[in-house]
PDB file of N, CA and C in Angstrom:
ATOM      1  N   MET A   1      55.955 -17.157  38.234  1.00 49.00           N
ATOM      2  CA  MET A   1      55.102 -17.197  39.038  1.00 49.00           C
ATOM      3  C   MET A   1      53.652 -17.901  37.878  1.00 49.00           C
ATOM      4  N   LEU A   2      52.812 -18.675  38.787  1.00 49.00           N
ATOM      5  CA  LEU A   2      51.505 -19.257  37.821  1.00 49.00           C
ATOM      6  C   LEU A   2      50.532 -17.705  37.554  1.00 49.00           C
ATOM      7  N   PRO A   3      50.091 -17.654  36.144  1.00 50.00           N
ATOM      8  CA  PRO A   3      48.831 -16.646  36.353  1.00 50.00           C
ATOM      9  C   PRO A   3      47.501 -17.276  37.090  1.00 50.00           C
ATOM     10  N   THR A   4      47.000 -16.022  37.942  1.00 53.00           N
ATOM     11  CA  THR A   4      45.959 -16.243  38.483  1.00 53.00           C
ATOM     12  C   THR A   4      44.659 -16.119  37.865  1.00 53.00           C
ATOM     13  N   ARG A   5      44.707 -15.566  36.765  1.00 57.00           N
ATOM     14  CA  ARG A   5      43.300 -15.460  35.788  1.00 57.00           C
ATOM     15  C   ARG A   5      43.243 -16.564  34.838  1.00 57.00           C
ATOM     16  N   LEU A   6      42.229 -16.627  34.199  1.00 52.00           N
ATOM     17  CA  LEU A   6      42.191 -17.484  32.957  1.00 52.00           C
ATOM     18  C   LEU A   6      41.660 -16.650  31.996  1.00 52.00           C
ATOM     19  N   PRO A   7      42.559 -16.496  30.552  1.00 56.00           N
ATOM     20  CA  PRO A   7      41.525 -15.555  29.718  1.00 56.00           C
ATOM     21  C   PRO A   7      39.935 -16.025  29.479  1.00 56.00           C
ATOM     22  N   THR A   8      39.559 -14.690  29.427  1.00 55.00           N
ATOM     23  CA  THR A   8      37.643 -15.193  29.501  1.00 55.00           C
ATOM     24  C   THR A   8      37.377 -16.215  28.339  1.00 55.00           C
ATOM     25  N   ALA A   9      37.478 -16.472  27.126  1.00 52.00           N
ATOM     26  CA  ALA A   9      37.129 -17.712  26.526  1.00 52.00           C
ATOM     27  C   ALA A   9      37.345 -19.206  27.388  1.00 52.00           C
ATOM     28  N   ALA A  10      38.483 -18.862  28.235  1.00 51.00           N
ATOM     29  CA  ALA A  10      39.031 -20.455  28.656  1.00 51.00           C
ATOM     30  C   ALA A  10      38.304 -20.438  30.156  1.00 51.00           C
ATOM     31  N   ALA A  11      37.928 -19.506  30.796  1.00 51.00           N
ATOM     32  CA  ALA A  11      37.054 -19.350  31.969  1.00 51.00           C
ATOM     33  C   ALA A  11      35.743 -19.640  31.695  1.00 51.00           C
ATOM     34  N   SER A  12      35.240 -19.427  30.611  1.00 53.00           N
ATOM     35  CA  SER A  12      33.909 -19.331  30.059  1.00 53.00           C
ATOM     36  C   SER A  12      33.681 -20.873  29.957  1.00 53.00           C
ATOM     37  N   GLU A  13      34.788 -21.594  29.151  1.00 54.00           N
ATOM     38  CA  GLU A  13      34.528 -23.060  28.702  1.00 54.00           C
ATOM     39  C   GLU A  13      34.839 -23.712  29.981  1.00 54.00           C
ATOM     40  N   LEU A  14      35.396 -23.508  31.003  1.00 53.00           N
ATOM     41  CA  LEU A  14      35.537 -24.425  32.225  1.00 53.00           C
ATOM     42  C   LEU A  14      34.316 -24.256  33.140  1.00 53.00           C
ATOM     43  N   ALA A  15      33.732 -22.890  32.980  1.00 53.00           N
ATOM     44  CA  ALA A  15      32.556 -22.836  33.708  1.00 53.00           C
ATOM     45  C   ALA A  15      31.458 -23.467  33.329  1.00 53.00           C
ATOM     46  N   SER A  16      31.448 -24.035  32.046  1.00 52.00           N
ATOM     47  CA  SER A  16      29.957 -24.464  31.107  1.00 52.00           C
ATOM     48  C   SER A  16      30.312 -26.345  31.360  1.00 52.00           C
ATOM     49  N   THR A  17      31.500 -26.872  31.637  1.00 52.00           N
ATOM     50  CA  THR A  17      31.828 -27.827  31.629  1.00 52.00           C
ATOM     51  C   THR A  17      31.366 -28.686  32.935  1.00 52.00           C
ATOM     52  N   PRO A  18      30.537 -29.490  32.502  1.00 53.00           N
ATOM     53  CA  PRO A  18      29.956 -30.382  33.956  1.00 53.00           C
ATOM     54  C   PRO A  18      30.972 -31.207  34.548  1.00 53.00           C
ATOM     55  N   ALA A  19      31.169 -31.267  35.820  1.00 53.00           N
ATOM     56  CA  ALA A  19      32.504 -31.852  36.814  1.00 53.00           C
ATOM     57  C   ALA A  19      31.891 -32.635  37.514  1.00 53.00           C
ATOM     58  N   GLY A  20      32.887 -33.808  37.299  1.00 54.00           N
ATOM     59  CA  GLY A  20      32.526 -35.026  38.216  1.00 54.00           C
ATOM     60  C   GLY A  20      33.301 -34.656  39.551  1.00 54.00           C
ATOM     61  N   PRO A  21      32.548 -35.416  40.651  1.00 53.00           N
ATOM     62  CA  PRO A  21      33.239 -35.058  42.151  1.00 53.00           C
ATOM     63  C   PRO A  21      34.660 -35.777  42.155  1.00 53.00           C
ATOM     64  N   GLU A  22      35.028 -36.500  41.453  1.00 60.00           N
ATOM     65  CA  GLU A  22      36.199 -37.144  41.552  1.00 60.00           C
ATOM     66  C   GLU A  22      37.418 -36.005  41.081  1.00 60.00           C
ATOM     67  N   HIS A  23      37.014 -35.389  39.964  1.00 60.00           N
ATOM     68  CA  HIS A  23      37.943 -34.678  39.006  1.00 60.00           C
ATOM     69  C   HIS A  23      37.487 -32.935  38.832  1.00 60.00           C
ATOM     70  N   ALA A  24      36.656 -32.512  39.468  1.00 56.00           N
ATOM     71  CA  ALA A  24      36.234 -31.277  39.647  1.00 56.00           C
ATOM     72  C   ALA A  24      37.335 -30.148  39.890  1.00 56.00           C
ATOM     73  N   ASN A  25      37.548 -29.262  38.468  1.00 76.00           N
ATOM     74  CA  ASN A  25      38.730 -28.149  38.787  1.00 76.00           C
ATOM     75  C   ASN A  25      37.737 -27.211  38.615  1.00 76.00           C
ATOM     76  N   SER A  26      36.556 -26.895  37.819  1.00 82.00           N
ATOM     77  CA  SER A  26      36.102 -26.088  37.851  1.00 82.00           C
ATOM     78  C   SER A  26      34.127 -26.333  37.674  1.00 82.00           C
ATOM     79  N   ILE A  27      33.601 -25.321  38.613  1.00 85.00           N
ATOM     80  CA  ILE A  27      32.292 -25.433  38.213  1.00 85.00           C
ATOM     81  C   ILE A  27      31.410 -24.191  38.392  1.00 85.00           C
ATOM     82  N   ALA A  28      30.234 -24.177  37.709  1.00 89.00           N
ATOM     83  CA  ALA A  28      29.296 -22.923  37.701  1.00 89.00           C
ATOM     84  C   ALA A  28      29.022 -22.893  38.921  1.00 89.00           C
ATOM     85  N   ILE A  29      29.462 -21.085  39.481  1.00 87.00           N
ATOM     86  CA  ILE A  29      28.867 -20.819  40.538  1.00 87.00           C
ATOM     87  C   ILE A  29      27.522 -21.043  40.928  1.00 87.00           C
ATOM     88  N   ASP A  30      26.523 -21.338  40.056  1.00 93.00           N
ATOM     89  CA  ASP A  30      25.084 -21.704  40.514  1.00 93.00           C
ATOM     90  C   ASP A  30      24.990 -22.927  40.789  1.00 93.00           C
ATOM     91  N   GLN A  31      25.878 -23.626  40.972  1.00 94.00           N
ATOM     92  CA  GLN A  31      25.735 -25.326  41.330  1.00 94.00           C
ATOM     93  C   GLN A  31      26.494 -24.960  42.963  1.00 94.00           C
ATOM     94  N   ILE A  32      26.633 -24.098  43.283  1.00 92.00           N
ATOM     95  CA  ILE A  32      27.281 -24.004  44.955  1.00 92.00           C
ATOM     96  C   ILE A  32      26.101 -23.164  45.760  1.00 92.00           C
ATOM     97  N   ASP A  33      25.963 -24.300  46.742  1.00 94.00           N
ATOM     98  CA  ASP A  33      25.162 -23.699  47.930  1.00 94.00           C
ATOM     99  C   ASP A  33      25.675 -23.230  49.233  1.00 94.00           C
ATOM    100  N   PRO A  34      24.990 -22.358  50.021  1.00 90.00           N
ATOM    101  CA  PRO A  34      25.797 -22.036  51.211  1.00 90.00           C
ATOM    102  C   PRO A  34      25.861 -23.115  52.127  1.00 90.00           C
ATOM    103  N   ASN A  35      26.683 -23.067  53.038  1.00 90.00           N
ATOM    104  CA  ASN A  35      27.003 -24.020  53.885  1.00 90.00           C
ATOM    105  C   ASN A  35      25.819 -23.881  55.021  1.00 90.00           C
ATOM    106  N   PRO A  36      25.036 -24.623  55.637  1.00 91.00           N
ATOM    107  CA  PRO A  36      24.446 -24.063  56.766  1.00 91.00           C
ATOM    108  C   PRO A  36      24.716 -24.026  57.939  1.00 91.00           C
ATOM    109  N   VAL A  37      25.948 -25.040  57.870  1.00 90.00           N
ATOM    110  CA  VAL A  37      26.401 -24.826  59.408  1.00 90.00           C
ATOM    111  C   VAL A  37      27.796 -23.781  59.251  1.00 90.00           C
ATOM    112  N   GLN A  38      27.801 -23.062  58.502  1.00 86.00           N
ATOM    113  CA  GLN A  38      28.959 -21.858  58.303  1.00 86.00           C
ATOM    114  C   GLN A  38      28.626 -21.038  59.477  1.00 86.00           C
ATOM    115  N   PRO A  39      29.694 -21.057  60.481  1.00 88.00           N
ATOM    116  CA  PRO A  39      29.789 -20.280  61.593  1.00 88.00           C
ATOM    117  C   PRO A  39      29.688 -18.715  61.418  1.00 88.00           C
ATOM    118  N   ARG A  40      30.305 -18.077  60.058  1.00 86.00           N
ATOM    119  CA  ARG A  40      30.388 -16.818  59.779  1.00 86.00           C
ATOM    120  C   ARG A  40      28.951 -16.478  59.369  1.00 86.00           C
ATOM    121  N   ARG A  41      28.432 -15.597  59.889  1.00 85.00           N
ATOM    122  CA  ARG A  41      26.943 -15.036  59.813  1.00 85.00           C
ATOM    123  C   ARG A  41      26.889 -13.941  59.084  1.00 85.00           C
ATOM    124  N   VAL A  42      27.632 -12.960  59.942  1.00 88.00           N
ATOM    125  CA  VAL A  42      27.671 -11.100  59.376  1.00 88.00           C
ATOM    126  C   VAL A  42      29.130 -10.750  59.264  1.00 88.00           C
ATOM    127  N   PHE A  43      28.706 -10.242  58.265  1.00 88.00           N
ATOM    128  CA  PHE A  43      29.805  -9.491  57.191  1.00 88.00           C
ATOM    129  C   PHE A  43      29.672  -8.150  57.385  1.00 88.00           C
ATOM    130  N   GLN A  44      31.173  -7.363  57.464  1.00 94.00           N
ATOM    131  CA  GLN A  44      30.845  -5.947  57.485  1.00 94.00           C
ATOM    132  C   GLN A  44      30.929  -5.541  55.941  1.00 94.00           C
ATOM    133  N   ALA A  45      30.044  -4.438  55.592  1.00 94.00           N
ATOM    134  CA  ALA A  45      29.999  -4.114  54.425  1.00 94.00           C
ATOM    135  C   ALA A  45      31.357  -3.519  53.788  1.00 94.00           C
ATOM    136  N   ASP A  46      31.740  -2.680  54.526  1.00 96.00           N
ATOM    137  CA  ASP A  46      33.346  -2.471  53.828  1.00 96.00           C
ATOM    138  C   ASP A  46      33.933  -3.482  53.636  1.00 96.00           C
ATOM    139  N   SER A  47      34.262  -4.428  54.542  1.00 94.00           N
ATOM    140  CA  SER A  47      35.153  -5.203  54.378  1.00 94.00           C
ATOM    141  C   SER A  47      34.868  -6.328  52.930  1.00 94.00           C
ATOM    142  N   LEU A  48      33.526  -6.387  52.628  1.00 92.00           N
ATOM    143  CA  LEU A  48      33.128  -7.046  51.495  1.00 92.00           C
ATOM    144  C   LEU A  48      33.257  -6.417  50.294  1.00 92.00           C
ATOM    145  N   HIS A  49      33.281  -5.212  50.315  1.00 96.00           N
ATOM    146  CA  HIS A  49      33.499  -4.214  49.181  1.00 96.00           C
ATOM    147  C   HIS A  49      35.000  -4.437  48.878  1.00 96.00           C
ATOM    148  N   GLN A  50      36.020  -4.465  49.890  1.00 96.00           N
ATOM    149  CA  GLN A  50      37.474  -4.598  49.646  1.00 96.00           C
ATOM    150  C   GLN A  50      37.672  -5.883  48.828  1.00 96.00           C
ATOM    151  N   LEU A  51      36.952  -6.598  49.717  1.00 92.00           N
ATOM    152  CA  LEU A  51      37.311  -8.388  49.011  1.00 92.00           C
ATOM    153  C   LEU A  51      36.888  -8.387  47.559  1.00 92.00           C
ATOM    154  N   ALA A  52      35.678  -7.822  47.177  1.00 93.00           N
ATOM    155  CA  ALA A  52      35.220  -7.521  45.937  1.00 93.00           C
ATOM    156  C   ALA A  52      36.070  -6.773  44.719  1.00 93.00           C
ATOM    157  N   ASP A  53      36.635  -5.696  45.462  1.00 96.00           N
ATOM    158  CA  ASP A  53      37.644  -4.926  44.484  1.00 96.00           C
ATOM    159  C   ASP A  53      39.012  -5.387  44.195  1.00 96.00           C
ATOM    160  N   SER A  54      39.442  -6.612  45.509  1.00 95.00           N
ATOM    161  CA  SER A  54      40.391  -7.247  45.417  1.00 95.00           C
ATOM    162  C   SER A  54      40.607  -8.322  44.164  1.00 95.00           C
ATOM    163  N   ILE A  55      39.216  -9.057  44.277  1.00 91.00           N
ATOM    164  CA  ILE A  55      38.953 -10.359  43.367  1.00 91.00           C
ATOM    165  C   ILE A  55      38.745  -9.594  41.912  1.00 91.00           C
ATOM    166  N   ARG A  56      38.152  -8.400  42.245  1.00 94.00           N
ATOM    167  CA  ARG A  56      38.121  -7.630  40.228  1.00 94.00           C
ATOM    168  C   ARG A  56      39.565  -7.167  39.798  1.00 94.00           C
ATOM    169  N   SER A  57      40.478  -6.843  40.811  1.00 96.00           N
ATOM    170  CA  SER A  57      41.898  -6.351  40.408  1.00 96.00           C
ATOM    171  C   SER A  57      42.677  -7.994  40.129  1.00 96.00           C
ATOM    172  N   HIS A  58      42.600  -8.733  41.105  1.00 94.00           N
ATOM    173  CA  HIS A  58      43.933  -9.778  40.943  1.00 94.00           C
ATOM    174  C   HIS A  58      43.408 -11.224  40.872  1.00 94.00           C
ATOM    175  N   GLY A  59      41.786 -11.172  40.682  1.00 89.00           N
ATOM    176  CA  GLY A  59      41.358 -12.739  40.465  1.00 89.00           C
ATOM    177  C   GLY A  59      41.281 -13.199  41.906  1.00 89.00           C
ATOM    178  N   ILE A  60      40.843 -14.616  41.883  1.00 85.00           N
ATOM    179  CA  ILE A  60      40.977 -15.461  43.223  1.00 85.00           C
ATOM    180  C   ILE A  60      42.300 -15.899  43.333  1.00 85.00           C
ATOM    181  N   ILE A  61      43.053 -15.661  44.107  1.00 85.00           N
ATOM    182  CA  ILE A  61      44.474 -16.232  44.336  1.00 85.00           C
ATOM    183  C   ILE A  61      44.134 -17.521  44.642  1.00 85.00           C
ATOM    184  N   GLN A  62      43.924 -18.044  45.937  1.00 85.00           N
ATOM    185  CA  GLN A  62      43.770 -19.494  46.430  1.00 85.00           C
ATOM    186  C   GLN A  62      42.482 -20.086  46.179  1.00 85.00           C
ATOM    187  N   PRO A  63      42.437 -21.218  45.602  1.00 83.00           N
ATOM    188  CA  PRO A  63      41.316 -21.998  45.246  1.00 83.00           C
ATOM    189  C   PRO A  63      40.000 -22.168  46.246  1.00 83.00           C
ATOM    190  N   LEU A  64      39.253 -22.058  45.854  1.00 83.00           N
ATOM    191  CA  LEU A  64      37.692 -22.181  46.264  1.00 83.00           C
ATOM    192  C   LEU A  64      37.650 -23.905  46.655  1.00 83.00           C
ATOM    193  N   VAL A  65      37.488 -24.075  47.928  1.00 88.00           N
ATOM    194  CA  VAL A  65      36.964 -25.954  48.005  1.00 88.00           C
ATOM    195  C   VAL A  65      35.732 -25.741  48.244  1.00 88.00           C
ATOM    196  N   VAL A  66      35.137 -26.652  47.624  1.00 90.00           N
ATOM    197  CA  VAL A  66      33.833 -27.269  48.051  1.00 90.00           C
ATOM    198  C   VAL A  66      33.559 -28.886  48.030  1.00 90.00           C
ATOM    199  N   ARG A  67      32.573 -29.041  48.424  1.00 90.00           N
ATOM    200  CA  ARG A  67      32.502 -30.816  48.758  1.00 90.00           C
ATOM    201  C   ARG A  67      31.088 -30.762  48.012  1.00 90.00           C
ATOM    202  N   LEU A  68      30.794 -32.202  47.508  1.00 91.00           N
ATOM    203  CA  LEU A  68      29.807 -32.665  46.938  1.00 91.00           C
ATOM    204  C   LEU A  68      28.590 -32.813  47.900  1.00 91.00           C
ATOM    205  N   ASN A  69      27.537 -32.012  47.834  1.00 92.00           N
ATOM    206  CA  ASN A  69      26.241 -32.384  48.311  1.00 92.00           C
ATOM    207  C   ASN A  69      25.163 -32.945  47.194  1.00 92.00           C
ATOM    208  N   GLY A  70      25.010 -34.164  47.290  1.00 93.00           N
ATOM    209  CA  GLY A  70      24.059 -34.592  46.379  1.00 93.00           C
ATOM    210  C   GLY A  70      24.287 -34.242  44.972  1.00 93.00           C
ATOM    211  N   ASP A  71      23.831 -34.009  44.225  1.00 93.00           N
ATOM    212  CA  ASP A  71      23.960 -33.112  42.961  1.00 93.00           C
ATOM    213  C   ASP A  71      24.631 -31.936  42.817  1.00 93.00           C
ATOM    214  N   ARG A  72      24.558 -31.390  43.718  1.00 94.00           N
ATOM    215  CA  ARG A  72      25.410 -29.988  43.776  1.00 94.00           C
ATOM    216  C   ARG A  72      26.136 -29.851  44.742  1.00 94.00           C
ATOM    217  N   PHE A  73      27.060 -28.713  44.888  1.00 94.00           N
ATOM    218  CA  PHE A  73      27.957 -28.581  45.958  1.00 94.00           C
ATOM    219  C   PHE A  73      27.780 -27.643  47.110  1.00 94.00           C
ATOM    220  N   GLN A  74      28.878 -27.630  48.052  1.00 91.00           N
ATOM    221  CA  GLN A  74      28.205 -26.840  49.226  1.00 91.00           C
ATOM    222  C   GLN A  74      30.147 -26.328  49.554  1.00 91.00           C
TER     223      GLN A  74
END
């Protein structure tokens, strides 16, 4: 089984590395904008807390997929 979390130093290094659209493996979270056509608008507070707790405990198991939108991502 592959590890789901990177050591802090590695994660920090990846987050600060500029990513090109053709080979983006990791991008800074402040480069991601919400998708204005996202149909999910209402989220239950309890569900969000459970998700946040799970991410803190296990990391993000599945990759987050974004698309290039100008010089930022969505």
